């Protein structure tokens, strides 16, 4: 049974930073594609960042490029999302996603999400 548990969300002022964590169990982050999505109020779920299985390909949404960084610690079996220069429009529930490839990962495993609220 694969489980993903996010943490690190919270309330932060605009311009601040947060680091989200996604602890995986039941499968290794090192052999999977991993990613972060978000869903804001009355908005569709959108891709924030994704890393390929080998870690050589990383994609970001245009809205977060230069501000957010995805990484993973294979020893801790954890994926991170470092978020800097946060804006009110970054307010959303952030969800961790894991799957065998970037093309198919959304069909596989999801965490329960962590709330990020950015005040102006």
Short mmCIF file of C-alpha atoms in Angstrom, two decimals:
data_model
loop_
_atom_site.label_atom_id
_atom_site.label_comp_id
_atom_site.label_asym_id
_atom_site.label_seq_id
_atom_site.Cartn_x
_atom_site.Cartn_y
_atom_site.Cartn_z
CA UNK A 1 0.00 0.00 0.00
CA UNK A 2 1.52 3.29 -1.12
CA UNK A 3 0.90 6.28 1.11
CA UNK A 4 1.93 9.89 0.69
CA UNK A 5 1.73 12.29 3.64
CA UNK A 6 2.24 16.01 3.08
CA UNK A 7 3.25 18.51 5.72
CA UNK A 8 4.63 22.01 6.01
CA UNK A 9 1.68 24.08 4.93
CA UNK A 10 0.40 27.05 6.85
CA UNK A 11 -0.31 30.76 6.86
CA UNK A 12 2.42 33.07 5.60
CA UNK A 13 2.62 36.70 4.52
CA UNK A 14 3.26 37.63 0.93
CA UNK A 15 6.96 37.49 0.18
CA UNK A 16 7.55 34.74 2.70
CA UNK A 17 8.68 31.15 2.28
CA UNK A 18 7.47 27.67 3.11
CA UNK A 19 8.88 24.21 2.53
CA UNK A 20 6.43 21.42 1.91
CA UNK A 21 7.36 17.79 2.53
CA UNK A 22 5.83 14.62 1.15
CA UNK A 23 6.83 11.46 3.00
CA UNK A 24 6.26 8.30 0.97
CA UNK A 25 5.82 4.74 2.15
CA UNK A 26 5.16 1.57 0.23
CA UNK A 27 7.22 2.69 -2.77
CA UNK A 28 10.49 4.49 -3.32
CA UNK A 29 10.57 8.06 -4.61
CA UNK A 30 13.86 7.24 -6.33
CA UNK A 31 12.21 4.95 -8.90
CA UNK A 32 9.13 7.04 -9.55
CA UNK A 33 8.20 10.32 -11.09
CA UNK A 34 7.17 12.73 -8.34
CA UNK A 35 5.29 15.97 -8.42
CA UNK A 36 3.28 18.66 -6.70
CA UNK A 37 -0.11 19.94 -7.76
CA UNK A 38 -2.36 22.56 -6.22
CA UNK A 39 -6.03 23.36 -6.16
CA UNK A 40 -7.13 26.84 -5.23
CA UNK A 41 -10.61 27.95 -4.21
CA UNK A 42 -13.04 27.31 -7.06
CA UNK A 43 -10.15 26.42 -9.38
CA UNK A 44 -9.14 23.29 -11.22
CA UNK A 45 -6.19 21.24 -10.02
CA UNK A 46 -3.00 22.42 -11.69
CA UNK A 47 0.55 21.17 -12.00
CA UNK A 48 3.09 23.05 -9.91
CA UNK A 49 6.27 21.01 -10.41
CA UNK A 50 7.22 17.54 -11.56
CA UNK A 51 10.46 15.56 -11.53
CA UNK A 52 11.13 12.56 -13.76
CA UNK A 53 12.09 9.12 -12.45
CA UNK A 54 15.76 9.73 -13.04
CA UNK A 55 15.55 13.24 -11.70
CA UNK A 56 17.03 14.68 -14.87
CA UNK A 57 13.86 16.35 -16.12
CA UNK A 58 12.07 18.94 -14.00
CA UNK A 59 9.13 21.02 -15.14
CA UNK A 60 7.49 23.96 -13.41
CA UNK A 61 4.33 25.90 -14.02
CA UNK A 62 5.17 29.26 -15.53
CA UNK A 63 3.58 30.97 -12.54
CA UNK A 64 6.10 29.48 -10.10
CA UNK A 65 9.32 29.39 -12.16
CA UNK A 66 12.18 31.02 -10.33
CA UNK A 67 10.31 30.93 -7.02
CA UNK A 68 9.61 27.24 -6.32
CA UNK A 69 12.04 24.31 -6.29
CA UNK A 70 11.17 20.61 -6.25
CA UNK A 71 13.66 18.14 -4.81
CA UNK A 72 13.77 14.70 -3.28
CA UNK A 73 15.80 12.91 -0.62
CA UNK A 74 16.01 9.26 -1.56
CA UNK A 75 17.41 8.25 1.82
CA UNK A 76 14.43 9.80 3.59
CA UNK A 77 12.03 8.74 0.83
CA UNK A 78 10.67 12.27 0.83
CA UNK A 79 9.85 14.87 -1.80
CA UNK A 80 10.08 18.59 -1.06
CA UNK A 81 8.71 21.79 -2.51
CA UNK A 82 10.60 24.91 -1.48
CA UNK A 83 8.39 27.94 -2.06
CA UNK A 84 9.90 31.42 -1.94
CA UNK A 85 8.51 34.88 -2.67
CA UNK A 86 5.01 33.61 -2.05
CA UNK A 87 2.06 35.52 -3.46
CA UNK A 88 -1.61 35.56 -2.44
CA UNK A 89 -2.43 33.73 -5.68
CA UNK A 90 -0.33 30.79 -4.45
CA UNK A 91 -3.04 30.11 -1.86
CA UNK A 92 -4.25 26.55 -2.42
CA UNK A 93 -4.25 22.99 -1.17
CA UNK A 94 -0.98 21.44 -2.31
CA UNK A 95 -0.98 17.76 -3.16
CA UNK A 96 1.86 15.32 -3.67
CA UNK A 97 1.69 12.88 -6.59
CA UNK A 98 3.76 9.78 -7.37
CA UNK A 99 3.70 7.36 -10.28
CA UNK A 100 5.83 5.36 -12.68
CA UNK A 101 6.24 8.13 -15.25
CA UNK A 102 5.44 11.80 -15.79
CA UNK A 103 2.91 10.83 -18.46
CA UNK A 104 0.89 8.50 -16.26
CA UNK A 105 1.55 9.55 -12.68
CA UNK A 106 -1.75 11.32 -12.10
CA UNK A 107 -3.49 7.96 -12.37
CA UNK A 108 -1.56 6.62 -9.41
CA UNK A 109 -0.90 7.87 -5.89
CA UNK A 110 -1.92 11.09 -4.18
CA UNK A 111 -1.52 12.54 -0.74
CA UNK A 112 -4.33 14.17 1.20
CA UNK A 113 -2.99 17.67 0.68
CA UNK A 114 -1.70 20.49 2.84
CA UNK A 115 -3.20 23.98 2.94
CA UNK A 116 -1.06 26.97 2.04
CA UNK A 117 -2.53 30.40 2.67
CA UNK A 118 -0.67 33.54 1.66
CA UNK A 119 -1.94 36.82 3.09
CA UNK A 120 -1.42 40.16 1.38
#
